[in-house]
Short mmCIF file of C-alpha atoms in Angstrom, two decimals:
data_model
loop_
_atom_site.label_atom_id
_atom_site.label_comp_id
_atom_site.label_asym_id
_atom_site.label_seq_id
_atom_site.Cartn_x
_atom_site.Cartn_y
_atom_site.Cartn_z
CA UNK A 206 119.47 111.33 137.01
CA UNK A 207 119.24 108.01 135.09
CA UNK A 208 118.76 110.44 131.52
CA UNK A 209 121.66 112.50 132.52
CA UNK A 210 123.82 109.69 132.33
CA UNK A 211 122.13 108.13 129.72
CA UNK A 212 122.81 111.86 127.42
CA UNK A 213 126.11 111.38 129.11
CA UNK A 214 126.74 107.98 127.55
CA UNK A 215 125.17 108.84 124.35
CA UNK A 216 127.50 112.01 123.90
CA UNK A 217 130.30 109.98 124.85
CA UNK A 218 129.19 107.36 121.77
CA UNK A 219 128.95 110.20 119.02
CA UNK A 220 132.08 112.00 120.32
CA UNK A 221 134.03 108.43 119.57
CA UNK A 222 131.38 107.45 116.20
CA UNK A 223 131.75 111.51 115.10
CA UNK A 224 134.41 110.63 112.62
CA UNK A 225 132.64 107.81 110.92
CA UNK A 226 129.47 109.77 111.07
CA UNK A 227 131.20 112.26 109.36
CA UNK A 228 133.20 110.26 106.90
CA UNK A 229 129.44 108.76 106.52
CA UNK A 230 127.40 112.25 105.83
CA UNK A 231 130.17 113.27 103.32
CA UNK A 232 130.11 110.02 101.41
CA UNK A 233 126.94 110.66 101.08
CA UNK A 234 126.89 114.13 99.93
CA UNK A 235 128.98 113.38 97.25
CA UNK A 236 126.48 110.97 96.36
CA UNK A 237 123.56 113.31 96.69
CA UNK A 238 125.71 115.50 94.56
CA UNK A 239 125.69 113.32 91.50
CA UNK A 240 122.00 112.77 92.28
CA UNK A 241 121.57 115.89 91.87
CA UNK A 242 123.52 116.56 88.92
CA UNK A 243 122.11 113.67 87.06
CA UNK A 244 118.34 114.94 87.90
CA UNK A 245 119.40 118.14 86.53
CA UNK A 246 120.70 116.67 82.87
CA UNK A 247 117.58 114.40 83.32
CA UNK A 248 115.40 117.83 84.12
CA UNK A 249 116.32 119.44 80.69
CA UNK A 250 116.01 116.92 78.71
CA UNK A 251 112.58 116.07 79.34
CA UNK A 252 112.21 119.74 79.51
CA UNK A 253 113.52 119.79 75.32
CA UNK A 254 110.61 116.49 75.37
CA UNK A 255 107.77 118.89 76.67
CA UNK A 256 107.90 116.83 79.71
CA UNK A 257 108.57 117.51 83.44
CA UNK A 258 111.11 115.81 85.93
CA UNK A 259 107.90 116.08 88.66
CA UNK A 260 105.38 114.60 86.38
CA UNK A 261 103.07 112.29 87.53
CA UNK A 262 104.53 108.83 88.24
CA UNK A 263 102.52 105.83 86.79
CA UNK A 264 102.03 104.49 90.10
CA UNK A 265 100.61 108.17 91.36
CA UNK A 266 98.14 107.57 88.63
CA UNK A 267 97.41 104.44 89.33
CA UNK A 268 96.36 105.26 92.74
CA UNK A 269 94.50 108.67 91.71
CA UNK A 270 92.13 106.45 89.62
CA UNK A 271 91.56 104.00 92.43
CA UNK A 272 90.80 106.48 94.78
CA UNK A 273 88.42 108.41 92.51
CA UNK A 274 86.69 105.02 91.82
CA UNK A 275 86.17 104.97 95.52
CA UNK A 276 84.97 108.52 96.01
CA UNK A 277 82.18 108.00 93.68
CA UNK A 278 80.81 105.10 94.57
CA UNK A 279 80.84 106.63 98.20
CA UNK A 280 78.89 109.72 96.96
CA UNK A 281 76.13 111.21 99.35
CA UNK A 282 72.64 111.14 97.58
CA UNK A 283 71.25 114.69 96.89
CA UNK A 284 68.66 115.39 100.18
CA UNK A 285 65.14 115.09 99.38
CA UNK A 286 63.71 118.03 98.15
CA UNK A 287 60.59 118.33 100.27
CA UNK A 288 61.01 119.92 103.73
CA UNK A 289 58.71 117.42 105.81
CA UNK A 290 61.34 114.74 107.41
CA UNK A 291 58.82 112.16 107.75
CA UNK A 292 58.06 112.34 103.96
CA UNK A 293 61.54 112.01 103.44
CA UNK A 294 61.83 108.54 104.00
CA UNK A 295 63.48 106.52 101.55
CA UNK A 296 62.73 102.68 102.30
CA UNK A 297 64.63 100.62 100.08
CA UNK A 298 63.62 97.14 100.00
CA UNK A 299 66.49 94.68 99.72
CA UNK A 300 68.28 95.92 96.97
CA UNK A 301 65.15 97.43 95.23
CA UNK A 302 65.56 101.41 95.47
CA UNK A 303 61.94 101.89 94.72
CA UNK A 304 60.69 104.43 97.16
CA UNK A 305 57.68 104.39 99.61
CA UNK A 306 55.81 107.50 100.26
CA UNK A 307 58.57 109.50 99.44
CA UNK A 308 58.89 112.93 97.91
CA UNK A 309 55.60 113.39 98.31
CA UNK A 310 54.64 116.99 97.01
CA UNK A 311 51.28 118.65 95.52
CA UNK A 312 52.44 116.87 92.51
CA UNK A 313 52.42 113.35 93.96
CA UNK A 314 53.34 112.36 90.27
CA UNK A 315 57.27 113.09 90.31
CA UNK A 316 57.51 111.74 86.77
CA UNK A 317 54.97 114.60 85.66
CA UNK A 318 57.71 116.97 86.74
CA UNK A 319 60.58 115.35 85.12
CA UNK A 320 60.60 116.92 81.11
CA UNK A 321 63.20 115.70 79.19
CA UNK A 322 64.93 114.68 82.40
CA UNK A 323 65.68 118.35 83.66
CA UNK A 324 64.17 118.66 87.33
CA UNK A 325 63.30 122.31 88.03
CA UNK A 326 62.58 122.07 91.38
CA UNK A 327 61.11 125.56 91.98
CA UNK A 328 58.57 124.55 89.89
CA UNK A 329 57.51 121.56 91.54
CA UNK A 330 57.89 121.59 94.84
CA UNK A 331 57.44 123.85 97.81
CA UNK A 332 59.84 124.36 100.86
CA UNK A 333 62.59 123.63 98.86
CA UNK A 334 65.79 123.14 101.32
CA UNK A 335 67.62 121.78 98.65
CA UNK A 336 69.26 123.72 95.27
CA UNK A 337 69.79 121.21 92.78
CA UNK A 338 73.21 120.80 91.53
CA UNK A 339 73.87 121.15 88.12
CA UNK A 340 74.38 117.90 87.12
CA UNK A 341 71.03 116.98 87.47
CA UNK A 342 69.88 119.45 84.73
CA UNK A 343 72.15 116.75 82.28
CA UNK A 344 70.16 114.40 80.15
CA UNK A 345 70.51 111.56 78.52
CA UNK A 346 71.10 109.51 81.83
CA UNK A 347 70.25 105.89 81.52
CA UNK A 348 69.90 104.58 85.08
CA UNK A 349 70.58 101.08 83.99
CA UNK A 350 73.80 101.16 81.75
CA UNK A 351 75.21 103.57 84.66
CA UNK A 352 74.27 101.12 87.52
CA UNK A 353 76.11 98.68 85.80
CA UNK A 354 79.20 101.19 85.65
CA UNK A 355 81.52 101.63 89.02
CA UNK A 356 81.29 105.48 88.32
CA UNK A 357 77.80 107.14 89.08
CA UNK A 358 77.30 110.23 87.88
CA UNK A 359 74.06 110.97 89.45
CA UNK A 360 72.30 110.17 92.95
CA UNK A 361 70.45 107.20 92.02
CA UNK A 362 67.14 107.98 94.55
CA UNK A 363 66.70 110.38 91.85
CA UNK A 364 67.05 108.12 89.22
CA UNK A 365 64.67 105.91 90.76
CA UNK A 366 61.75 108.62 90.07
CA UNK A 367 63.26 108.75 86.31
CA UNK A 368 62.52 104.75 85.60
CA UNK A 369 60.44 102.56 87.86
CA UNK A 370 63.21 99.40 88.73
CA UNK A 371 61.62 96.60 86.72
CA UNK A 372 63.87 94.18 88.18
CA UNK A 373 67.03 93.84 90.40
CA UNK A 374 69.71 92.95 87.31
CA UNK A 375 70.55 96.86 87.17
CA UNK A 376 71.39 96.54 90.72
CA UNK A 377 73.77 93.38 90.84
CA UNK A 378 76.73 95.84 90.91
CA UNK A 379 74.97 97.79 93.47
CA UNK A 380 75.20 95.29 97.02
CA UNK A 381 75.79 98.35 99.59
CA UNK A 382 74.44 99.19 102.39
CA UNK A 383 72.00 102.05 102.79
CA UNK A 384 72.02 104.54 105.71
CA UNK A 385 69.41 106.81 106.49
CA UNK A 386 70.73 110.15 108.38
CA UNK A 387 68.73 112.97 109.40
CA UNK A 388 70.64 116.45 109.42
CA UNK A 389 68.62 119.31 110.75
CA UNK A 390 65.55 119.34 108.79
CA UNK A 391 66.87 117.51 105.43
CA UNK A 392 67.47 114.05 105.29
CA UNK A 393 70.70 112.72 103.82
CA UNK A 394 71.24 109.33 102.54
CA UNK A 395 74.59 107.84 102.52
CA UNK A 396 75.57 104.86 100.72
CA UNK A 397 78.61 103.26 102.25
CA UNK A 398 80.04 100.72 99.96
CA UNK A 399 81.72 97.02 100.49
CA UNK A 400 80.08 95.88 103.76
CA UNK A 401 78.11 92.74 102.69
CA UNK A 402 76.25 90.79 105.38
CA UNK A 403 77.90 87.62 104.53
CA UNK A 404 80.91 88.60 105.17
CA UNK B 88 159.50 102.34 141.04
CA UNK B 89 158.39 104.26 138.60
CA UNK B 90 154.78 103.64 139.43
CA UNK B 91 155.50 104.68 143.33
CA UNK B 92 157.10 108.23 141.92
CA UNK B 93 153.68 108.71 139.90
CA UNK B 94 151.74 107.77 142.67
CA UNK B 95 153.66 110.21 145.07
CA UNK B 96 153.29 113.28 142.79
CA UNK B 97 149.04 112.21 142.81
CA UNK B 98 149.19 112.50 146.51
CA UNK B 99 151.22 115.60 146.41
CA UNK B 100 149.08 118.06 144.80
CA UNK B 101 148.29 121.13 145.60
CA UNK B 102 144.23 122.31 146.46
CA UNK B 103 144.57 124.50 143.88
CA UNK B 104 145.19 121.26 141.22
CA UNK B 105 142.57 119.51 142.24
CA UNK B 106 140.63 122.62 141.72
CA UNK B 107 141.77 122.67 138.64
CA UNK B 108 141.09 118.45 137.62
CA UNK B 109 137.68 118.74 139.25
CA UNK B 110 136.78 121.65 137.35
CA UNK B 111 137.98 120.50 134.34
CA UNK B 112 136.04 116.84 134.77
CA UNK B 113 133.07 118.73 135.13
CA UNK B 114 133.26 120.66 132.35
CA UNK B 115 134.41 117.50 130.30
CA UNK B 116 131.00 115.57 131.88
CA UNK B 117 128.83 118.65 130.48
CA UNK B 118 130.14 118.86 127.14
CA UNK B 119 129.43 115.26 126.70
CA UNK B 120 126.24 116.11 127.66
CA UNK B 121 125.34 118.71 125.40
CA UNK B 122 126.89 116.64 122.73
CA UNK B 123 124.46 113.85 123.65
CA UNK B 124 121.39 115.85 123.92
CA UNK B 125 122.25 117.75 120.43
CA UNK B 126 122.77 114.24 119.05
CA UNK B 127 119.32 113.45 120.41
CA UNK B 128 117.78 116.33 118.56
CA UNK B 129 119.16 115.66 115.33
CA UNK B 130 117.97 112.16 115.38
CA UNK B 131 114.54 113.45 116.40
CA UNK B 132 114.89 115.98 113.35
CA UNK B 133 115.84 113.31 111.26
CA UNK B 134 113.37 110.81 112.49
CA UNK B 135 110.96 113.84 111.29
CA UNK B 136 112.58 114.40 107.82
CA UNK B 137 111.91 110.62 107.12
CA UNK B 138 107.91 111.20 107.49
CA UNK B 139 108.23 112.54 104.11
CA UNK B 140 108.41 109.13 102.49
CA UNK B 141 105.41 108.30 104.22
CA UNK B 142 103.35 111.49 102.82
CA UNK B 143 104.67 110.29 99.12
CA UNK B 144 104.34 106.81 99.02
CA UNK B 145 101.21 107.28 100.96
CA UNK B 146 98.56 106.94 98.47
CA UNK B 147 100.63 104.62 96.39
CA UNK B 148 100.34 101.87 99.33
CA UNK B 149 97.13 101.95 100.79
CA UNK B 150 95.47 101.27 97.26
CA UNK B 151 97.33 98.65 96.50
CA UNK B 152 99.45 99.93 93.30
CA UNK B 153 102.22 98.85 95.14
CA UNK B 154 102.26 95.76 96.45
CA UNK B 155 105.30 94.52 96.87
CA UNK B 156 109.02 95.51 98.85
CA UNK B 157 110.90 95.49 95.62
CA UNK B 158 108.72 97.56 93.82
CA UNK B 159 108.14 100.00 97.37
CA UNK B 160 111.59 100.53 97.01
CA UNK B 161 112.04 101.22 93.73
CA UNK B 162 109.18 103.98 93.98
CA UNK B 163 110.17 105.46 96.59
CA UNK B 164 114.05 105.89 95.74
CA UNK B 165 112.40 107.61 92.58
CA UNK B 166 110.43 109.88 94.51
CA UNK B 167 112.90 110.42 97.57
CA UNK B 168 115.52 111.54 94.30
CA UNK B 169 113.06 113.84 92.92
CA UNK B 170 112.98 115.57 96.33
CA UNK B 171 116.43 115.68 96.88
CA UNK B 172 116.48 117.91 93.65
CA UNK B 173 113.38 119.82 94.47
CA UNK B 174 115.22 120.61 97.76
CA UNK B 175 118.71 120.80 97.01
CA UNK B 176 117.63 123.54 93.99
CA UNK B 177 117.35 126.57 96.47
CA UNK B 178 121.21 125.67 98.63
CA UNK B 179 122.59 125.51 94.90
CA UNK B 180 121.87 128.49 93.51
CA UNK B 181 122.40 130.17 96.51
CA UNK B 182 125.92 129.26 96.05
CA UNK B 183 125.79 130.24 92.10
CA UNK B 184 124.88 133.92 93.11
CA UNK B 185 127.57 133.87 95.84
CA UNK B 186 130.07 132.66 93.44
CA UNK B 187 128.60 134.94 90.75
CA UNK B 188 129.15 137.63 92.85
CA UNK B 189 132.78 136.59 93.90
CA UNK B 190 133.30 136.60 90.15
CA UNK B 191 132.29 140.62 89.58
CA UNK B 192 134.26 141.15 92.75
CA UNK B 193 137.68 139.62 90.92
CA UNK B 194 136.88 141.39 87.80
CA UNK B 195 136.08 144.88 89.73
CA UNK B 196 139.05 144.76 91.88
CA UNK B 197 141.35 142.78 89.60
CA UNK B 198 143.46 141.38 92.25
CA UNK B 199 142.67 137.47 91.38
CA UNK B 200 145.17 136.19 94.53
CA UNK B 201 143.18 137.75 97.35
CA UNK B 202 141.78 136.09 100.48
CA UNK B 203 138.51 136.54 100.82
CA UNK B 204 138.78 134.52 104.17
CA UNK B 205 141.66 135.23 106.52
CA UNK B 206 142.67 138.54 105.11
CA UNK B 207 142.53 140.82 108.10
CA UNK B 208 144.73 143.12 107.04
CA UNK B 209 148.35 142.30 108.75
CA UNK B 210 149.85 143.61 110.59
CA UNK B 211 148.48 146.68 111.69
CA UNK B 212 144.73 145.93 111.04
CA UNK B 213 144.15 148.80 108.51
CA UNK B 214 142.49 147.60 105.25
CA UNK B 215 142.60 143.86 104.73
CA UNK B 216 140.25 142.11 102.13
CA UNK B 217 138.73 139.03 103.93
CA UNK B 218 135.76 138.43 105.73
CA UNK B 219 138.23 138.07 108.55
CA UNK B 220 137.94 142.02 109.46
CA UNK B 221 134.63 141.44 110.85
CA UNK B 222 136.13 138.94 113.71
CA UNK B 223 138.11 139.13 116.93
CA UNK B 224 141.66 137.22 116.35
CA UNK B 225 143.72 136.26 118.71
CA UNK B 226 147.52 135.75 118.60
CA UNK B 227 147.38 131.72 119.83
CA UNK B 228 150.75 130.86 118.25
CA UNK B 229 152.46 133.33 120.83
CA UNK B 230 150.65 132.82 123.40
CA UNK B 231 151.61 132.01 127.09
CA UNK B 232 151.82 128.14 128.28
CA UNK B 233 152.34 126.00 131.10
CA UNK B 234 152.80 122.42 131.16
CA UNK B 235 150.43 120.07 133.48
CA UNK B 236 151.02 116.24 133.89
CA UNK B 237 153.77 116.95 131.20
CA UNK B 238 150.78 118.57 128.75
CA UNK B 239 151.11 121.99 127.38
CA UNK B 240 148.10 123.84 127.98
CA UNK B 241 147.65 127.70 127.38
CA UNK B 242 147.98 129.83 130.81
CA UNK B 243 146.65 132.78 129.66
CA UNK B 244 144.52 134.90 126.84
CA UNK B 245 146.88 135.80 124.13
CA UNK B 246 147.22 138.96 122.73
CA UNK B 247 144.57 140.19 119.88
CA UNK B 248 145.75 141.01 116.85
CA UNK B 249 142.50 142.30 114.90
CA UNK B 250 139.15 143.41 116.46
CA UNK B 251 136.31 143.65 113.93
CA UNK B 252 136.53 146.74 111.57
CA UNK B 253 134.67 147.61 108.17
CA UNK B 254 136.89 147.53 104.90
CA UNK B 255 135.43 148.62 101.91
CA UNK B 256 137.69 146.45 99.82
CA UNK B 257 136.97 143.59 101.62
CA UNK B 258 133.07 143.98 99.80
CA UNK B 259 133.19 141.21 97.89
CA UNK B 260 134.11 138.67 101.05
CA UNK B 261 130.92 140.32 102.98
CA UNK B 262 128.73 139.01 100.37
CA UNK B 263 130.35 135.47 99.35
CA UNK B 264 131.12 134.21 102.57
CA UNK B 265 128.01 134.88 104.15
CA UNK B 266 125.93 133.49 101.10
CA UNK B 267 128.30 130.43 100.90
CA UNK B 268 128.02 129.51 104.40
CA UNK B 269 124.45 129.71 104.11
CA UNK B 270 124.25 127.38 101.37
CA UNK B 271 126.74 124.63 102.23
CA UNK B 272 124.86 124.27 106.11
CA UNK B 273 121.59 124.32 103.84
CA UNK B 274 122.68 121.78 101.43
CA UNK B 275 123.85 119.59 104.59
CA UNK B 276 120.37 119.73 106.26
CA UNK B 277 118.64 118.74 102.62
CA UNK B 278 121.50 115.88 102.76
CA UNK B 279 120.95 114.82 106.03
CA UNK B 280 116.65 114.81 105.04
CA UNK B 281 117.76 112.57 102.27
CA UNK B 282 119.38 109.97 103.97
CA UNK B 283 117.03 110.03 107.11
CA UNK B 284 114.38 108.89 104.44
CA UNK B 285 116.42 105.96 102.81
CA UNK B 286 116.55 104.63 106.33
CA UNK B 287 112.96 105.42 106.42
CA UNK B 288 112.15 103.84 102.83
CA UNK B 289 114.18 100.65 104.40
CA UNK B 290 112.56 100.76 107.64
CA UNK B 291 108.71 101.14 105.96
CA UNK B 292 109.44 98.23 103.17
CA UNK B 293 110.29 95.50 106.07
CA UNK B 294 107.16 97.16 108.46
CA UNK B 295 105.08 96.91 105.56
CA UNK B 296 105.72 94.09 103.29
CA UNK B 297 107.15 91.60 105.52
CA UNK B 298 105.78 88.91 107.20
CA UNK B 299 106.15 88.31 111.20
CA UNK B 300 104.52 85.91 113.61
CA UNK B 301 105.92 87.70 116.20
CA UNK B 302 102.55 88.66 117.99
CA UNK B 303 100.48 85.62 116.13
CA UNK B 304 99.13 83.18 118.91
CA UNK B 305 97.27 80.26 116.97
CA UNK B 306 95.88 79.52 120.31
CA UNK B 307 94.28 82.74 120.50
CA UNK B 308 93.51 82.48 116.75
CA UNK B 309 91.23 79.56 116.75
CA UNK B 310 89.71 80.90 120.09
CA UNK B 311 88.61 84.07 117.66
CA UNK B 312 90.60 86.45 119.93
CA UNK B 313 89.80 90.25 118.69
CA UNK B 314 93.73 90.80 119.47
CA UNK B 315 94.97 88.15 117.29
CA UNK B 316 96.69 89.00 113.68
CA UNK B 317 94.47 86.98 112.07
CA UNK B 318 91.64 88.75 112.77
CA UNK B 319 93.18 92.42 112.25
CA UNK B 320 93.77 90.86 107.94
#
């Protein structure tokens, strides 16, 4: 009853404010129109410049860079390439990424399997679960100039088998946390970025 | 004594006037109504329409590129103009083929003066070249009144004059006014989007940018209080 009267009272409002509303909407389709006709001048001009009215803003760039910065430093670590979980292990020690009993394989040497830094898994290991993207086959990676970058372009547990850490200054950019999840029967490790114990 | 006469002629009506008033108040009360509930749905459209803003500007905000109301503002008028145009594209050259079409119609038929609305084709209904031979009209400046209260009100339907009928000449009006109508309720709708987002654009740059102790409690605060603003920065 109570919204009856209260539809009641608000038709009664915007039968007595329909004018101004009106006067209001037209005002401002007028305005609109001139919008309009000024994008449209604006629209070939930049057209004659080899530009577009719906470029990219600055600002949309801006943020596009930002928010690829954070996407890779947020990116999941390739899964281990053996299939035994419990070998899969990664136990990073402080900020150390040097791994313990992990990726253990007939060739317990994983640097004997890295040529040129191209991993062929197929080669190396059995049970593989895991096809190796493609941008592991690049070379010329230098774990430590890269660590010192915000972008990573490679999973750096697998960088860790490239180089043995020989001390923590390639890791001062690199304060995240480390979070071991198991999925099915590969392991993923996520590295969440920001979260800092003394905080 | 004037008021007294007034008063009498109140008391004296007849059932079937009050009929009449009571009918009349509730058809009054439900138009008022209807008025308030389309109202309602328009602002609930519009309240929808402004979301846009928040889908640009989106990205923008939450990184930080834009960091203050000033600048919010000038973004997003930029980008709430850009979709205007994007929008209002489609309603506008709608009405350039309508009027394009209007155009061959002159040309083809060479009669530049004709009426592409109201012609119905007077008096006997046979031809006409408006859109107007596809309606019922009615005769309402002859038609039969009464007067109530001292208002003239009608008393009865008057008589039609043109009941819809297809006239070939009338070809041109069955494609422009159709097409025109289209695009002038269109281009109202992509008006109406574009000034439910300026009030949104206002609305977000105050939410967002400025500062309110309205729910800050330093009591709370310095207890460590999950709930208090502090904590939520």
């Amino acid at each position: 009853m109570i919204s009856f009267f209260k539809s009641l009272g608000r038709g009664i409002l915007y039968v007595v404010g329909l004018p101004f509303l009106l006067a209001f909407v037209a005002i401002y389709a007028v305005f609109s129109f001139f919008i309009i006709a000024f994008m449209f001048f604006k629209a070939v001009v930049l057209f004659f410049m080899g530009r577009s009215l719906f470029d990219e803003l600055e600002e949309d760039k801006k943020a596009k860079e930002v928010l690829a910065n954070i996407a890779n430093r947020n990116q999941p670590v390739a899964p281990n390439y053996v299939g035994n979980a419990a070998m899969n292990q990664v136990m990073p020690q402080s900020n150390n990424y040097q791994p313990q009993n992990a990726y253990v394989s007939q060739n317990n040497n994983p640097e004997q399997n890295i040529q040129n830094n191209n991993y062929n898994q197929s080669q190396n290991y059995q049970n593989q679960t895991y096809n190796e993207p493609q941008n592991y086959q690049s070379n010329n990676y230098d774990q430590t100039q890269n660590l010192q970058n915000e972008v990573h372009d490679e999973p750096r547990i697998q960088d860790a088998y490239k180089k043995p850490i020989e001390n923590n200054q390639s890791l001062n950019n690199f304060e995240q946390d480390v979070q071991i999840h198991e999925q099915d029967d590969s392991t993923v490790i996520n590295i969440e970025a920001g979260d800092d114990e003394d905080e | 004594m004037m008021k007294m006469n007034n008063l009498i002629s109140l008391i004296a009506l007849s059932e079937n006037d009050k009929r009449i008033i009571i009918a009349l108040v509730i058809v009054f009360v439900l138009l008022f109504v209807l008025i308030g509930l389309i109202g309602m749905l328009v602002t609930k459209i519009m309240k929808q329409q402004g979301k846009a803003i928040d889908r640009l500007m989106h990205d923008i905000v939450v990184t930080g590129v834009v960091s203050d109301k000033k600048h919010f503002k000038k973004v997003a008028k930029k980008k709430s103009w850009r979709y205007l145009y994007k929008q209002a594209r489609i309603p506008i050259i709608i009405a350039l083929v309508a009027t394009l079409f209007l155009l061959i119609y002159y040309l083809a038929s060479g009669n530049w003066d004709a009426n592409i609305f109201g012609d119905w084709g007077a008096p006997d209904g046979e031809g006409g070249k408006g859109f107007a031979t596809l309606l019922f009209l009615w005769d309402f400046e002859n038609c039969p009144t009464t007067q109530i209260f001292g208002i003239t009100v009608i008393s009865d339907w008057p008589a039609l004059l043109n009941s819809p009928h297809f006239s070939v000449d009338a070809w041109g009006s069955y494609i422009f006014v159709p097409l025109i109508i289209t695009s002038i309720i269109w281009f109202f709708i992509v008006v109406q989007a574009f000034i439910a987002r300026s009030f949104r654009i206002r609305k977000l740059a105050a939410q967002i940018y400025d500062k309110s102790l309205d729910d800050y409690n330093q009591t709370k605060a310095l207890l460590g209080d999950n709930n208090s603003n502090l904590n939520n920065h």
